Amino acid sequence: MENEDYDSILGDMGYGDDNSQQDISSSQIENKPKIFLMGLKRSGKSSIQKVVFHKMLPNETLFLESTSKVVKNDISNSSFVQFQIWDFPGQIDFFDPTFDYDFILNNCGAIVFVIDAQDEITEALQKLHQTIVKVYQINPAIHFEVFIHKSDGLSDDHKIERQRDIQQKVNEDLTDASLLSVHPSFYVTSIYDHSIFEAFSKVIQKLIPQLPTLENLLDAFISRSRIEKAFLVDVVSKIYVATDNSPVDMQTYELCSDMIDVVIDVSCIYGLKEDEEGLGYDQESHSVIKLNNGMVLYLREVNKYLALVCLLRESNFDKHGLIDYNFTCFKKAIEEVFSRRTASKKRQQKKLPTSTTTTTSN
Ligand SMILES: Nc1nc2c(ncn2[C@@H]2O[C@H](COP(=O)(O)OP(=O)(O)OP(=O)(O)O)[C@@H](O)[C@H]2O)c(=O)[nH]1
């Protein structure tokens, strides 16, 4: 694979000229987009946040106290994954007329509405519908993401049935309210498996303006390296910020995500000097694991936040020099996406007075 292949992708995706850099909305650069976690009391909002972003073990969430006020969390793990999460307590009345909605919904990228799938859902669906109607009037660009949560307590058949019922009811209510252009996304989730990480990955990907470029770079990389699947993963949260265009299989994502744990654990134990602290993750971090089913896991450091984790057939790993070379080109292209983004950010800062930076993201 040649560097020009990646250059042409960067060019095609609008990273090649100055004008195109204006495509990255200034609000998304200047103000981290907000993601709201909403839903009824005890539906699992705080647990999701703690497990995905604060490494809390799922069992430990049993002792979480009910949230009494809006909790804001700044997530800055990665240069791509930078946003704020606002955890709204279940009892808060979002429709309180004293709320300044314009202010609250300013630069909000997505509303994640959590429904406890093990509980009665009528009240939750009513609240979801009211929320969509209200929010859509103020900022129609916000993505609505519905987590059908605590799915670990349901059988496979029951999960499908619950998802179908909820999806059907929500869409019917939206049609009745003449909101035909609102298309919420639905995910079946649980903090006891990788479904919550996969769902959050998809929510966050919608907020990354560079996503099409990243996907194209990954497609080019895997097709020229005879790789089956590749994920660009945020090493701290293990959310994947992008993957190639082939379908995501949950088991493959789990394997790739577990590989990061293995690499970080081994690096922390054996890779750090005595007085050093941190993840033990740096430019030297890479790993190859051969599995007993004829597949190989391949991990390389992309930058201090991101790792590329791939799954490929052992028989295609014979030319690993080629894969290493392709990876070097891929990494360079990713660095270019970052540096152009930083340059664009600096230009925007020069152009925009501070007061105009709080624009609505859309
Ligand atoms: N079985 C199961 N239980 C879960 C899951 N997620 C959260 N829980 C449990 O649900 C209960 C409530 O979780 P919280 O995260 O406190 O719920 P919340 O929505 O933040 O609640 P409020 O702060 O009252 O609005 C806790 O006991 C969690 O352990 C899940 O995926 N599966």
JSON list of N, CA and C in Angstrom, two decimals, residues 218-264:
[
{"chain": "A", "resi": 218, "resn": "LEU", "atom": "N", "xyz": [-9.62, 3.04, 7.28]},
{"chain": "A", "resi": 218, "resn": "LEU", "atom": "CA", "xyz": [-9.63, 1.66, 7.78]},
{"chain": "A", "resi": 218, "resn": "LEU", "atom": "C", "xyz": [-9.94, 0.67, 6.66]},
{"chain": "A", "resi": 219, "resn": "ASP", "atom": "N", "xyz": [-10.88, 1.04, 5.79]},
{"chain": "A", "resi": 219, "resn": "ASP", "atom": "CA", "xyz": [-11.22, 0.16, 4.65]},
{"chain": "A", "resi": 219, "resn": "ASP", "atom": "C", "xyz": [-10.00, -0.06, 3.77]},
{"chain": "A", "resi": 220, "resn": "ALA", "atom": "N", "xyz": [-9.30, 1.03, 3.48]},
{"chain": "A", "resi": 220, "resn": "ALA", "atom": "CA", "xyz": [-8.11, 0.92, 2.63]},
{"chain": "A", "resi": 220, "resn": "ALA", "atom": "C", "xyz": [-7.06, 0.04, 3.30]},
{"chain": "A", "resi": 221, "resn": "PHE", "atom": "N", "xyz": [-6.90, 0.24, 4.60]},
{"chain": "A", "resi": 221, "resn": "PHE", "atom": "CA", "xyz": [-5.88, -0.52, 5.33]},
{"chain": "A", "resi": 221, "resn": "PHE", "atom": "C", "xyz": [-6.20, -2.02, 5.33]},
{"chain": "A", "resi": 222, "resn": "ILE", "atom": "N", "xyz": [-7.45, -2.38, 5.65]},
{"chain": "A", "resi": 222, "resn": "ILE", "atom": "CA", "xyz": [-7.74, -3.82, 5.76]},
{"chain": "A", "resi": 222, "resn": "ILE", "atom": "C", "xyz": [-7.73, -4.52, 4.40]},
{"chain": "A", "resi": 223, "resn": "SER", "atom": "N", "xyz": [-8.21, -3.82, 3.37]},
{"chain": "A", "resi": 223, "resn": "SER", "atom": "CA", "xyz": [-8.27, -4.51, 2.09]},
{"chain": "A", "resi": 223, "resn": "SER", "atom": "C", "xyz": [-6.86, -4.76, 1.54]},
{"chain": "A", "resi": 224, "resn": "ARG", "atom": "N", "xyz": [-5.93, -3.88, 1.82]},
{"chain": "A", "resi": 224, "resn": "ARG", "atom": "CA", "xyz": [-4.57, -4.07, 1.31]},
{"chain": "A", "resi": 224, "resn": "ARG", "atom": "C", "xyz": [-3.72, -4.95, 2.22]},
{"chain": "A", "resi": 225, "resn": "SER", "atom": "N", "xyz": [-4.22, -5.23, 3.42]},
{"chain": "A", "resi": 225, "resn": "SER", "atom": "CA", "xyz": [-3.42, -6.04, 4.35]},
{"chain": "A", "resi": 225, "resn": "SER", "atom": "C", "xyz": [-4.05, -7.41, 4.59]},
{"chain": "A", "resi": 226, "resn": "ARG", "atom": "N", "xyz": [-5.11, -7.72, 3.90]},
{"chain": "A", "resi": 226, "resn": "ARG", "atom": "CA", "xyz": [-5.84, -8.99, 4.02]},
{"chain": "A", "resi": 226, "resn": "ARG", "atom": "C", "xyz": [-6.27, -9.24, 5.48]},
{"chain": "A", "resi": 227, "resn": "ILE", "atom": "N", "xyz": [-6.87, -8.20, 6.05]},
{"chain": "A", "resi": 227, "resn": "ILE", "atom": "CA", "xyz": [-7.35, -8.26, 7.44]},
{"chain": "A", "resi": 227, "resn": "ILE", "atom": "C", "xyz": [-8.87, -8.39, 7.41]},
{"chain": "A", "resi": 228, "resn": "GLU", "atom": "N", "xyz": [-9.41, -9.16, 8.36]},
{"chain": "A", "resi": 228, "resn": "GLU", "atom": "CA", "xyz": [-10.87, -9.39, 8.37]},
{"chain": "A", "resi": 228, "resn": "GLU", "atom": "C", "xyz": [-11.63, -8.21, 8.97]},
{"chain": "A", "resi": 229, "resn": "LYS", "atom": "N", "xyz": [-11.11, -7.70, 10.08]},
{"chain": "A", "resi": 229, "resn": "LYS", "atom": "CA", "xyz": [-11.86, -6.63, 10.79]},
{"chain": "A", "resi": 229, "resn": "LYS", "atom": "C", "xyz": [-10.88, -5.76, 11.56]},
{"chain": "A", "resi": 230, "resn": "ALA", "atom": "N", "xyz": [-11.12, -4.46, 11.58]},
{"chain": "A", "resi": 230, "resn": "ALA", "atom": "CA", "xyz": [-10.24, -3.56, 12.32]},
{"chain": "A", "resi": 230, "resn": "ALA", "atom": "C", "xyz": [-11.05, -2.54, 13.10]},
{"chain": "A", "resi": 231, "resn": "PHE", "atom": "N", "xyz": [-10.63, -2.29, 14.32]},
{"chain": "A", "resi": 231, "resn": "PHE", "atom": "CA", "xyz": [-11.29, -1.28, 15.16]},
{"chain": "A", "resi": 231, "resn": "PHE", "atom": "C", "xyz": [-10.25, -0.25, 15.59]},
{"chain": "A", "resi": 232, "resn": "LEU", "atom": "N", "xyz": [-10.66, 1.02, 15.56]},
{"chain": "A", "resi": 232, "resn": "LEU", "atom": "CA", "xyz": [-9.83, 2.08, 16.12]},
{"chain": "A", "resi": 232, "resn": "LEU", "atom": "C", "xyz": [-10.43, 2.37, 17.49]},
{"chain": "A", "resi": 233, "resn": "VAL", "atom": "N", "xyz": [-9.70, 1.96, 18.53]},
{"chain": "A", "resi": 233, "resn": "VAL", "atom": "CA", "xyz": [-10.32, 1.94, 19.86]},
{"chain": "A", "resi": 233, "resn": "VAL", "atom": "C", "xyz": [-9.67, 2.97, 20.79]},
{"chain": "A", "resi": 234, "resn": "ASP", "atom": "N", "xyz": [-10.52, 3.63, 21.58]},
{"chain": "A", "resi": 234, "resn": "ASP", "atom": "CA", "xyz": [-10.05, 4.53, 22.61]},
{"chain": "A", "resi": 234, "resn": "ASP", "atom": "C", "xyz": [-9.58, 3.64, 23.77]},
{"chain": "A", "resi": 235, "resn": "VAL", "atom": "N", "xyz": [-8.26, 3.68, 24.09]},
{"chain": "A", "resi": 235, "resn": "VAL", "atom": "CA", "xyz": [-7.74, 2.66, 25.02]},
{"chain": "A", "resi": 235, "resn": "VAL", "atom": "C", "xyz": [-8.30, 2.77, 26.43]},
{"chain": "A", "resi": 236, "resn": "VAL", "atom": "N", "xyz": [-8.69, 3.97, 26.85]},
{"chain": "A", "resi": 236, "resn": "VAL", "atom": "CA", "xyz": [-9.17, 4.10, 28.23]},
{"chain": "A", "resi": 236, "resn": "VAL", "atom": "C", "xyz": [-10.61, 3.59, 28.38]},
{"chain": "A", "resi": 237, "resn": "SER", "atom": "N", "xyz": [-11.50, 4.06, 27.50]},
{"chain": "A", "resi": 237, "resn": "SER", "atom": "CA", "xyz": [-12.91, 3.64, 27.65]},
{"chain": "A", "resi": 237, "resn": "SER", "atom": "C", "xyz": [-13.22, 2.35, 26.88]},
{"chain": "A", "resi": 238, "resn": "LYS", "atom": "N", "xyz": [-12.37, 2.01, 25.91]},
{"chain": "A", "resi": 238, "resn": "LYS", "atom": "CA", "xyz": [-12.56, 0.87, 25.00]},
{"chain": "A", "resi": 238, "resn": "LYS", "atom": "C", "xyz": [-13.79, 1.05, 24.08]},
{"chain": "A", "resi": 239, "resn": "ILE", "atom": "N", "xyz": [-14.20, 2.29, 23.94]},
{"chain": "A", "resi": 239, "resn": "ILE", "atom": "CA", "xyz": [-15.19, 2.62, 22.92]},
{"chain": "A", "resi": 239, "resn": "ILE", "atom": "C", "xyz": [-14.48, 2.61, 21.59]},
{"chain": "A", "resi": 240, "resn": "TYR", "atom": "N", "xyz": [-15.09, 2.06, 20.54]},
{"chain": "A", "resi": 240, "resn": "TYR", "atom": "CA", "xyz": [-14.41, 2.16, 19.23]},
{"chain": "A", "resi": 240, "resn": "TYR", "atom": "C", "xyz": [-14.89, 3.40, 18.51]},
{"chain": "A", "resi": 241, "resn": "VAL", "atom": "N", "xyz": [-13.92, 4.24, 18.13]},
{"chain": "A", "resi": 241, "resn": "VAL", "atom": "CA", "xyz": [-14.32, 5.50, 17.50]},
{"chain": "A", "resi": 241, "resn": "VAL", "atom": "C", "xyz": [-14.59, 5.30, 16.02]},
{"chain": "A", "resi": 242, "resn": "ALA", "atom": "N", "xyz": [-14.07, 4.21, 15.46]},
{"chain": "A", "resi": 242, "resn": "ALA", "atom": "CA", "xyz": [-14.38, 3.89, 14.06]},
{"chain": "A", "resi": 242, "resn": "ALA", "atom": "C", "xyz": [-14.03, 2.44, 13.78]},
{"chain": "A", "resi": 243, "resn": "THR", "atom": "N", "xyz": [-14.68, 1.88, 12.77]},
{"chain": "A", "resi": 243, "resn": "THR", "atom": "CA", "xyz": [-14.32, 0.55, 12.30]},
{"chain": "A", "resi": 243, "resn": "THR", "atom": "C", "xyz": [-14.49, 0.56, 10.78]},
{"chain": "A", "resi": 244, "resn": "ASP", "atom": "N", "xyz": [-14.00, -0.50, 10.11]},
{"chain": "A", "resi": 244, "resn": "ASP", "atom": "CA", "xyz": [-14.17, -0.55, 8.67]},
{"chain": "A", "resi": 244, "resn": "ASP", "atom": "C", "xyz": [-15.64, -0.82, 8.35]},
{"chain": "A", "resi": 245, "resn": "ASN", "atom": "N", "xyz": [-15.98, -0.86, 7.07]},
{"chain": "A", "resi": 245, "resn": "ASN", "atom": "CA", "xyz": [-17.39, -0.92, 6.72]},
{"chain": "A", "resi": 245, "resn": "ASN", "atom": "C", "xyz": [-18.03, -2.31, 6.76]},
{"chain": "A", "resi": 246, "resn": "SER", "atom": "N", "xyz": [-17.26, -3.36, 7.09]},
{"chain": "A", "resi": 246, "resn": "SER", "atom": "CA", "xyz": [-17.88, -4.68, 7.20]},
{"chain": "A", "resi": 246, "resn": "SER", "atom": "C", "xyz": [-18.68, -4.73, 8.50]},
{"chain": "A", "resi": 247, "resn": "PRO", "atom": "N", "xyz": [-19.70, -5.61, 8.58]},
{"chain": "A", "resi": 247, "resn": "PRO", "atom": "CA", "xyz": [-20.57, -5.60, 9.76]},
{"chain": "A", "resi": 247, "resn": "PRO", "atom": "C", "xyz": [-19.80, -5.92, 11.04]},
{"chain": "A", "resi": 248, "resn": "VAL", "atom": "N", "xyz": [-20.27, -5.34, 12.15]},
{"chain": "A", "resi": 248, "resn": "VAL", "atom": "CA", "xyz": [-19.61, -5.59, 13.44]},
{"chain": "A", "resi": 248, "resn": "VAL", "atom": "C", "xyz": [-20.23, -6.82, 14.09]},
{"chain": "A", "resi": 249, "resn": "ASP", "atom": "N", "xyz": [-19.36, -7.77, 14.43]},
{"chain": "A", "resi": 249, "resn": "ASP", "atom": "CA", "xyz": [-19.83, -8.94, 15.14]},
{"chain": "A", "resi": 249, "resn": "ASP", "atom": "C", "xyz": [-19.40, -8.75, 16.60]},
{"chain": "A", "resi": 250, "resn": "MET", "atom": "N", "xyz": [-20.37, -8.89, 17.49]},
{"chain": "A", "resi": 250, "resn": "MET", "atom": "CA", "xyz": [-20.15, -8.58, 18.91]},
{"chain": "A", "resi": 250, "resn": "MET", "atom": "C", "xyz": [-18.95, -9.34, 19.49]},
{"chain": "A", "resi": 251, "resn": "GLN", "atom": "N", "xyz": [-18.81, -10.63, 19.09]},
{"chain": "A", "resi": 251, "resn": "GLN", "atom": "CA", "xyz": [-17.71, -11.44, 19.64]},
{"chain": "A", "resi": 251, "resn": "GLN", "atom": "C", "xyz": [-16.35, -10.91, 19.21]},
{"chain": "A", "resi": 252, "resn": "THR", "atom": "N", "xyz": [-16.27, -10.42, 17.96]},
{"chain": "A", "resi": 252, "resn": "THR", "atom": "CA", "xyz": [-15.00, -9.88, 17.47]},
{"chain": "A", "resi": 252, "resn": "THR", "atom": "C", "xyz": [-14.65, -8.62, 18.25]},
{"chain": "A", "resi": 253, "resn": "TYR", "atom": "N", "xyz": [-15.66, -7.78, 18.48]},
{"chain": "A", "resi": 253, "resn": "TYR", "atom": "CA", "xyz": [-15.41, -6.55, 19.24]},
{"chain": "A", "resi": 253, "resn": "TYR", "atom": "C", "xyz": [-14.96, -6.90, 20.66]},
{"chain": "A", "resi": 254, "resn": "GLU", "atom": "N", "xyz": [-15.62, -7.92, 21.26]},
{"chain": "A", "resi": 254, "resn": "GLU", "atom": "CA", "xyz": [-15.24, -8.34, 22.61]},
{"chain": "A", "resi": 254, "resn": "GLU", "atom": "C", "xyz": [-13.79, -8.79, 22.66]},
{"chain": "A", "resi": 255, "resn": "LEU", "atom": "N", "xyz": [-13.40, -9.59, 21.65]},
{"chain": "A", "resi": 255, "resn": "LEU", "atom": "CA", "xyz": [-12.02, -10.09, 21.58]},
{"chain": "A", "resi": 255, "resn": "LEU", "atom": "C", "xyz": [-11.02, -8.94, 21.49]},
{"chain": "A", "resi": 256, "resn": "CYS", "atom": "N", "xyz": [-11.33, -7.99, 20.59]},
{"chain": "A", "resi": 256, "resn": "CYS", "atom": "CA", "xyz": [-10.42, -6.86, 20.37]},
{"chain": "A", "resi": 256, "resn": "CYS", "atom": "C", "xyz": [-10.34, -6.00, 21.63]},
{"chain": "A", "resi": 257, "resn": "SER", "atom": "N", "xyz": [-11.48, -5.83, 22.28]},
{"chain": "A", "resi": 257, "resn": "SER", "atom": "CA", "xyz": [-11.52, -5.02, 23.49]},
{"chain": "A", "resi": 257, "resn": "SER", "atom": "C", "xyz": [-10.75, -5.73, 24.62]},
{"chain": "A", "resi": 258, "resn": "ASP", "atom": "N", "xyz": [-10.91, -7.05, 24.73]},
{"chain": "A", "resi": 258, "resn": "ASP", "atom": "CA", "xyz": [-10.17, -7.81, 25.75]},
{"chain": "A", "resi": 258, "resn": "ASP", "atom": "C", "xyz": [-8.68, -7.75, 25.50]},
{"chain": "A", "resi": 259, "resn": "MET", "atom": "N", "xyz": [-8.30, -7.69, 24.21]},
{"chain": "A", "resi": 259, "resn": "MET", "atom": "CA", "xyz": [-6.86, -7.64, 23.91]},
{"chain": "A", "resi": 259, "resn": "MET", "atom": "C", "xyz": [-6.23, -6.37, 24.49]},
{"chain": "A", "resi": 260, "resn": "ILE", "atom": "N", "xyz": [-6.98, -5.28, 24.44]},
{"chain": "A", "resi": 260, "resn": "ILE", "atom": "CA", "xyz": [-6.46, -4.03, 25.00]},
{"chain": "A", "resi": 260, "resn": "ILE", "atom": "C", "xyz": [-6.20, -4.21, 26.50]},
{"chain": "A", "resi": 261, "resn": "ASP", "atom": "N", "xyz": [-7.14, -4.86, 27.19]},
{"chain": "A", "resi": 261, "resn": "ASP", "atom": "CA", "xyz": [-6.95, -5.11, 28.63]},
{"chain": "A", "resi": 261, "resn": "ASP", "atom": "C", "xyz": [-5.68, -5.91, 28.87]},
{"chain": "A", "resi": 262, "resn": "VAL", "atom": "N", "xyz": [-5.48, -6.95, 28.04]},
{"chain": "A", "resi": 262, "resn": "VAL", "atom": "CA", "xyz": [-4.30, -7.81, 28.23]},
{"chain": "A", "resi": 262, "resn": "VAL", "atom": "C", "xyz": [-3.03, -6.97, 28.05]},
{"chain": "A", "resi": 263, "resn": "VAL", "atom": "N", "xyz": [-2.99, -6.18, 26.98]},
{"chain": "A", "resi": 263, "resn": "VAL", "atom": "CA", "xyz": [-1.78, -5.40, 26.69]},
{"chain": "A", "resi": 263, "resn": "VAL", "atom": "C", "xyz": [-1.53, -4.37, 27.80]},
{"chain": "A", "resi": 264, "resn": "ILE", "atom": "N", "xyz": [-2.60, -3.68, 28.23]},
{"chain": "A", "resi": 264, "resn": "ILE", "atom": "CA", "xyz": [-2.42, -2.66, 29.28]},
{"chain": "A", "resi": 264, "resn": "ILE", "atom": "C", "xyz": [-2.01, -3.32, 30.60]}
]
